[in-house]
């Protein structure tokens, strides 16, 4: 019996990562609601909401609080992760939802605190209220103390796994699962297959840029198509000069690289600049020198063949 109770306690304990994910989901929801709300005033005068932005935000967050924490004892992010708040001050070992006062103080500390910070920042930024320097210093001091308290609370949370925020610790509300969680079984065969596939894909991504595709293509073509013999002078150049060996069109400014094949100047020059080890795609000859076609061979003679 004791071992079963310990097992249920372990399974019902909320992980730290789940609590942090719930906070991030809440922030994402607030940003989404605010962006959708501001789009409603897209066609109005620019800066219409700037003057009352803290009050409008506070009203929206209060609206969300009313239909999440006040009515369901959980934020939107917690509801997605099957988490809810529990009254940690209650002596009853069973689940006790937060009291009404705890919910109200939660709204005051979160919504009211954000509104007060933004409104004070706007007021102290006003040059006509420069005489309130002491009040500004006091507010900055209080904000700094709260930030420091939040940092200390976060370090304690990382160690013990309870009360992710300072507000939760002060109010005595912590996160628990709505329903008991079952131990998940992981299929390691699927995970191993995915790891092997991702490793193989990363290896291919690393290897493919190192392969010279043009040179490999030339090697394969030279193996598949046997050579008919060595070049035999200008007549061979004339017979092979009907088309460029790269683009297959009538050669423009015909050039040769030392073999019997003819290339357009721009085709062979761009290929050589791209790959300094460029070889002829038909016979595999390396580029010794880029020379124009001999003047004794006129393209009209080639066309007459």
Short mmCIF file of C-alpha atoms in Angstrom, two decimals:
data_model
loop_
_atom_site.label_atom_id
_atom_site.label_comp_id
_atom_site.label_asym_id
_atom_site.label_seq_id
_atom_site.Cartn_x
_atom_site.Cartn_y
_atom_site.Cartn_z
CA UNK A 1 0.00 0.00 0.00
CA UNK A 2 2.77 2.39 0.89
CA UNK A 3 4.58 1.72 -2.38
CA UNK A 4 1.36 2.39 -4.34
CA UNK A 5 0.84 5.69 -2.55
CA UNK A 6 4.43 6.71 -3.29
CA UNK A 7 3.93 5.76 -6.93
CA UNK A 8 0.76 7.84 -7.22
CA UNK A 9 2.51 10.81 -5.64
CA UNK A 10 5.36 10.56 -8.10
CA UNK A 11 3.07 10.27 -11.10
CA UNK A 12 0.81 13.15 -9.93
CA UNK A 13 3.73 15.52 -9.42
CA UNK A 14 3.93 18.13 -12.17
CA UNK A 15 7.24 18.32 -13.95
CA UNK A 16 9.15 21.58 -14.01
CA UNK A 17 9.13 21.67 -17.80
CA UNK A 18 5.33 21.34 -17.85
CA UNK A 19 4.93 24.31 -15.51
CA UNK A 20 7.31 26.42 -17.61
CA UNK A 21 5.52 25.38 -20.80
CA UNK A 22 2.22 26.53 -19.29
CA UNK A 23 3.72 29.97 -18.58
CA UNK A 24 5.01 30.23 -22.15
CA UNK A 25 1.61 29.25 -23.54
CA UNK A 26 0.00 31.96 -21.43
CA UNK A 27 2.39 34.57 -22.84
CA UNK A 28 1.73 33.38 -26.39
CA UNK A 29 -2.02 33.64 -25.80
CA UNK A 30 -1.71 37.18 -24.48
CA UNK A 31 0.30 38.23 -27.53
CA UNK A 32 -2.22 36.58 -29.86
CA UNK A 33 -5.20 38.26 -28.17
CA UNK A 34 -3.52 41.66 -28.23
CA UNK A 35 -2.54 41.37 -31.90
CA UNK A 36 -6.08 40.36 -32.86
CA UNK A 37 -7.51 43.23 -30.82
CA UNK A 38 -5.22 45.85 -32.37
CA UNK A 39 -6.14 44.65 -35.86
CA UNK A 40 -9.72 45.74 -35.15
CA UNK A 41 -8.47 49.37 -35.03
CA UNK A 42 -6.24 49.06 -38.09
CA UNK A 43 -8.39 51.44 -40.14
CA UNK A 44 -8.64 54.12 -37.45
CA UNK A 45 -6.31 56.99 -36.66
CA UNK A 46 -2.75 55.82 -35.82
CA UNK A 47 -1.94 55.94 -32.12
CA UNK A 48 -5.56 55.76 -31.03
CA UNK A 49 -4.88 53.06 -28.42
CA UNK A 50 -1.45 54.34 -27.36
CA UNK A 51 -2.86 56.68 -24.72
CA UNK A 52 -5.03 54.06 -23.03
CA UNK A 53 -2.97 50.97 -23.84
CA UNK A 54 -2.28 49.90 -20.20
CA UNK A 55 -5.98 50.14 -19.29
CA UNK A 56 -7.08 48.25 -22.43
CA UNK A 57 -4.57 45.48 -21.76
CA UNK A 58 -5.65 45.24 -18.14
CA UNK A 59 -9.29 44.92 -19.22
CA UNK A 60 -8.45 42.13 -21.68
CA UNK A 61 -6.35 40.20 -19.15
CA UNK A 62 -9.11 40.63 -16.56
CA UNK A 63 -11.56 39.19 -19.05
CA UNK A 64 -9.31 36.18 -19.60
CA UNK A 65 -8.81 35.75 -15.85
CA UNK A 66 -12.57 35.69 -15.28
CA UNK A 67 -13.14 32.73 -17.62
CA UNK A 68 -9.94 30.79 -16.82
CA UNK A 69 -8.58 31.00 -13.28
CA UNK A 70 -11.70 32.32 -11.58
CA UNK A 71 -14.05 29.77 -13.11
CA UNK A 72 -11.79 26.79 -13.98
CA UNK A 73 -8.91 27.16 -11.46
CA UNK A 74 -6.38 27.03 -14.32
CA UNK A 75 -4.93 29.22 -17.01
CA UNK A 76 -5.23 28.41 -20.69
CA UNK A 77 -1.73 26.96 -20.81
CA UNK A 78 -2.42 24.79 -17.77
CA UNK A 79 -5.68 23.52 -19.25
CA UNK A 80 -3.84 22.41 -22.39
CA UNK A 81 -1.33 20.47 -20.27
CA UNK A 82 -3.94 18.96 -17.91
CA UNK A 83 -2.80 21.14 -14.98
CA UNK A 84 -4.72 23.24 -12.49
CA UNK A 85 -4.05 25.26 -9.34
CA UNK A 86 -4.40 23.80 -5.85
CA UNK A 87 -4.71 25.57 -2.50
CA UNK A 88 -1.44 24.59 -0.82
CA UNK A 89 -2.45 26.20 2.49
CA UNK A 90 -5.35 23.79 2.96
CA UNK A 91 -4.68 21.03 5.57
CA UNK A 92 -6.93 18.63 3.67
CA UNK A 93 -4.76 16.10 1.74
CA UNK A 94 -7.37 15.90 -1.01
CA UNK A 95 -7.57 18.43 -3.80
CA UNK A 96 -8.81 21.84 -2.68
CA UNK A 97 -9.23 24.58 -5.31
CA UNK A 98 -7.89 28.06 -4.58
CA UNK A 99 -10.16 30.18 -2.46
CA UNK A 100 -11.95 33.24 -3.79
CA UNK A 101 -9.53 35.57 -2.01
CA UNK A 102 -6.55 33.77 -3.53
CA UNK A 103 -8.03 34.18 -7.01
CA UNK A 104 -8.71 37.87 -6.44
CA UNK A 105 -5.22 38.49 -5.10
CA UNK A 106 -3.82 36.60 -8.08
CA UNK A 107 -5.57 39.06 -10.40
CA UNK A 108 -4.31 42.01 -8.32
CA UNK A 109 -0.70 40.78 -8.34
CA UNK A 110 -0.53 39.82 -12.02
CA UNK A 111 -2.93 42.13 -13.88
CA UNK A 112 -2.75 45.05 -11.44
CA UNK A 113 1.01 44.80 -11.15
CA UNK A 114 1.52 44.94 -14.92
CA UNK A 115 -0.89 47.86 -15.25
CA UNK A 116 0.79 49.81 -12.43
CA UNK A 117 4.26 49.25 -13.88
CA UNK A 118 3.27 50.38 -17.39
CA UNK A 119 1.29 53.38 -16.16
CA UNK A 120 4.06 54.55 -13.82
CA UNK A 121 6.56 54.24 -16.65
CA UNK A 122 4.40 56.47 -18.86
CA UNK A 123 3.86 59.01 -16.09
CA UNK A 124 7.52 59.31 -15.11
CA UNK A 125 8.51 59.63 -18.75
CA UNK A 126 6.45 62.81 -19.00
CA UNK A 127 8.82 65.85 -18.78
CA UNK A 128 6.17 67.91 -16.96
CA UNK A 129 6.38 65.52 -13.98
CA UNK A 130 10.13 65.75 -13.50
CA UNK A 131 9.64 66.86 -9.87
CA UNK A 132 8.59 63.32 -8.84
CA UNK A 133 12.12 61.97 -8.87
CA UNK A 134 11.89 60.48 -5.40
CA UNK A 135 8.69 58.68 -6.27
CA UNK A 136 10.33 57.35 -9.44
CA UNK A 137 13.32 56.11 -7.45
CA UNK A 138 11.03 54.39 -4.93
CA UNK A 139 9.07 52.68 -7.70
CA UNK A 140 12.25 51.54 -9.44
CA UNK A 141 13.55 50.21 -6.11
CA UNK A 142 10.35 48.24 -5.48
CA UNK A 143 10.41 46.84 -9.03
CA UNK A 144 14.03 45.82 -8.59
CA UNK A 145 13.24 44.04 -5.30
CA UNK A 146 10.39 42.16 -6.97
CA UNK A 147 12.61 41.15 -9.88
CA UNK A 148 15.24 39.90 -7.44
CA UNK A 149 12.59 37.99 -5.51
CA UNK A 150 11.39 36.43 -8.75
CA UNK A 151 14.93 35.32 -9.58
CA UNK A 152 15.44 33.76 -6.15
CA UNK A 153 12.06 32.04 -6.40
CA UNK A 154 12.98 30.66 -9.83
CA UNK A 155 16.21 29.17 -8.47
CA UNK A 156 14.27 27.54 -5.63
CA UNK A 157 11.73 26.28 -8.16
CA UNK A 158 14.49 24.63 -10.21
CA UNK A 159 15.64 22.81 -7.07
CA UNK A 160 12.30 21.77 -5.55
CA UNK A 161 9.87 21.90 -8.49
CA UNK A 162 7.10 23.91 -6.76
CA UNK A 163 5.80 27.47 -7.28
CA UNK A 164 7.10 28.52 -10.68
CA UNK A 165 6.38 32.22 -10.00
CA UNK A 166 6.72 34.45 -6.98
CA UNK A 167 2.97 35.14 -7.02
CA UNK A 168 2.18 31.44 -6.66
CA UNK A 169 4.54 31.14 -3.69
CA UNK A 170 3.14 34.19 -1.90
CA UNK A 171 -0.48 33.14 -2.43
CA UNK A 172 0.13 29.45 -1.68
CA UNK A 173 -1.20 28.01 -4.93
CA UNK A 174 0.72 25.34 -6.81
CA UNK A 175 0.22 23.32 -9.95
CA UNK A 176 -1.17 19.79 -9.83
CA UNK A 177 -2.57 17.44 -12.46
CA UNK A 178 -6.31 17.47 -13.07
CA UNK A 179 -6.28 13.70 -13.64
CA UNK A 180 -3.72 11.14 -12.50
CA UNK A 181 -1.03 10.62 -15.10
CA UNK A 182 -0.15 7.14 -16.33
CA UNK A 183 3.42 6.07 -16.94
CA UNK A 184 4.15 6.42 -20.65
CA UNK A 185 5.73 3.59 -22.62
CA UNK A 186 8.25 4.65 -25.22
CA UNK A 187 8.77 2.67 -28.41
CA UNK A 188 12.54 2.64 -28.80
CA UNK A 189 12.41 0.93 -32.20
CA UNK A 190 10.71 3.95 -33.73
CA UNK A 191 13.14 6.31 -32.00
CA UNK A 192 16.16 4.33 -33.21
CA UNK A 193 14.82 4.31 -36.76
CA UNK A 194 14.29 8.07 -36.68
CA UNK A 195 17.77 8.68 -35.25
CA UNK A 196 19.39 6.53 -37.92
CA UNK A 197 17.46 8.24 -40.71
CA UNK A 198 18.31 11.74 -39.43
CA UNK A 199 21.96 10.75 -39.06
CA UNK A 200 22.04 9.41 -42.62
CA UNK A 201 20.33 12.56 -43.95
CA UNK A 202 22.84 14.81 -42.19
CA UNK A 203 25.70 12.71 -43.62
CA UNK A 204 24.31 13.16 -47.15
CA UNK A 205 23.89 16.90 -46.63
CA UNK A 206 27.54 17.07 -45.58
CA UNK A 207 28.82 14.80 -48.39
CA UNK A 208 26.95 16.02 -51.48
CA UNK A 209 28.59 19.50 -51.68
CA UNK A 210 32.00 17.80 -51.72
CA UNK A 211 31.19 15.74 -54.86
CA UNK A 212 32.05 17.21 -58.26
CA UNK A 213 28.91 16.30 -60.18
CA UNK A 214 30.21 17.45 -63.57
CA UNK A 215 33.43 15.48 -63.28
CA UNK A 216 31.58 12.40 -62.12
CA UNK A 217 29.15 12.75 -65.02
CA UNK A 218 32.04 13.04 -67.47
CA UNK A 219 33.68 9.92 -66.05
CA UNK A 220 30.48 7.92 -66.34
CA UNK A 221 29.87 9.11 -69.89
CA UNK A 222 33.45 8.23 -70.89
CA UNK A 223 32.99 4.74 -69.47
CA UNK A 224 29.60 4.16 -71.09
CA UNK A 225 30.46 5.63 -74.50
CA UNK A 226 33.83 4.27 -75.80
CA UNK A 227 36.07 6.67 -77.59
CA UNK A 228 36.32 6.29 -81.38
CA UNK A 229 39.90 7.44 -81.55
CA UNK A 230 42.14 10.41 -81.22
CA UNK A 231 41.42 13.68 -83.00
CA UNK A 232 42.70 13.87 -86.54
CA UNK A 233 43.20 17.52 -87.29
CA UNK A 234 40.97 20.35 -88.37
CA UNK A 235 38.46 18.13 -90.18
CA UNK A 236 37.53 16.54 -86.89
CA UNK A 237 37.02 19.97 -85.37
CA UNK A 238 34.79 20.86 -88.27
CA UNK A 239 32.61 17.77 -87.96
CA UNK A 240 32.21 18.24 -84.21
CA UNK A 241 31.65 21.97 -84.51
CA UNK A 242 28.02 21.75 -85.40
CA UNK A 243 26.96 22.09 -81.76
CA UNK A 244 28.38 23.07 -78.39
CA UNK A 245 29.30 20.10 -76.24
CA UNK A 246 27.71 21.74 -73.19
CA UNK A 247 24.52 23.48 -74.29
CA UNK A 248 23.91 21.51 -77.52
CA UNK A 249 23.26 24.68 -79.57
CA UNK A 250 25.17 26.27 -82.44
CA UNK A 251 28.44 27.43 -80.83
CA UNK A 252 28.75 31.15 -80.17
CA UNK A 253 32.37 32.32 -80.30
CA UNK A 254 33.58 28.70 -80.65
CA UNK A 255 36.51 27.67 -78.48
CA UNK A 256 38.35 24.45 -77.80
CA UNK A 257 40.07 23.15 -74.66
CA UNK A 258 42.56 20.82 -76.34
CA UNK A 259 40.29 18.03 -77.62
CA UNK A 260 38.17 17.60 -80.75
CA UNK A 261 35.03 19.04 -79.21
CA UNK A 262 33.81 22.62 -79.58
CA UNK A 263 32.25 24.85 -76.89
CA UNK A 264 30.63 28.22 -76.69
CA UNK A 265 33.00 30.68 -75.09
CA UNK A 266 30.56 31.61 -72.35
CA UNK A 267 29.65 27.98 -71.64
CA UNK A 268 33.19 26.75 -71.20
CA UNK A 269 34.41 29.89 -69.46
CA UNK A 270 31.62 29.84 -66.84
CA UNK A 271 32.11 26.11 -66.30
CA UNK A 272 35.86 26.58 -65.84
CA UNK A 273 35.34 29.45 -63.39
CA UNK A 274 32.88 27.35 -61.43
CA UNK A 275 35.18 24.31 -61.37
CA UNK A 276 38.91 24.68 -61.92
CA UNK A 277 39.14 20.92 -62.56
CA UNK A 278 36.58 21.09 -65.37
CA UNK A 279 36.87 18.33 -67.99
CA UNK A 280 35.20 17.77 -71.31
CA UNK A 281 31.81 16.11 -70.68
CA UNK A 282 32.20 13.86 -73.75
CA UNK A 283 35.80 12.66 -73.65
CA UNK A 284 36.99 13.66 -70.17
CA UNK A 285 39.90 15.80 -71.35
CA UNK A 286 41.09 18.32 -68.80
CA UNK A 287 41.31 22.00 -69.69
CA UNK A 288 44.87 22.72 -70.81
CA UNK A 289 44.22 26.01 -72.56
CA UNK A 290 41.13 27.82 -73.72
CA UNK A 291 41.73 28.71 -77.37
CA UNK A 292 39.43 30.03 -80.07
CA UNK A 293 38.70 27.93 -83.12
CA UNK A 294 41.40 28.20 -85.78
CA UNK A 295 40.80 30.88 -88.37
CA UNK A 296 41.35 28.42 -91.20
CA UNK A 297 38.11 26.65 -90.35
CA UNK A 298 35.20 28.86 -91.19
CA UNK A 299 31.82 28.13 -89.71
CA UNK A 300 30.33 28.40 -93.18
CA UNK A 301 32.41 25.41 -94.20
CA UNK A 302 31.22 23.53 -91.16
CA UNK A 303 27.62 24.37 -92.01
CA UNK A 304 28.12 23.14 -95.56
CA UNK A 305 29.02 19.69 -94.34
#
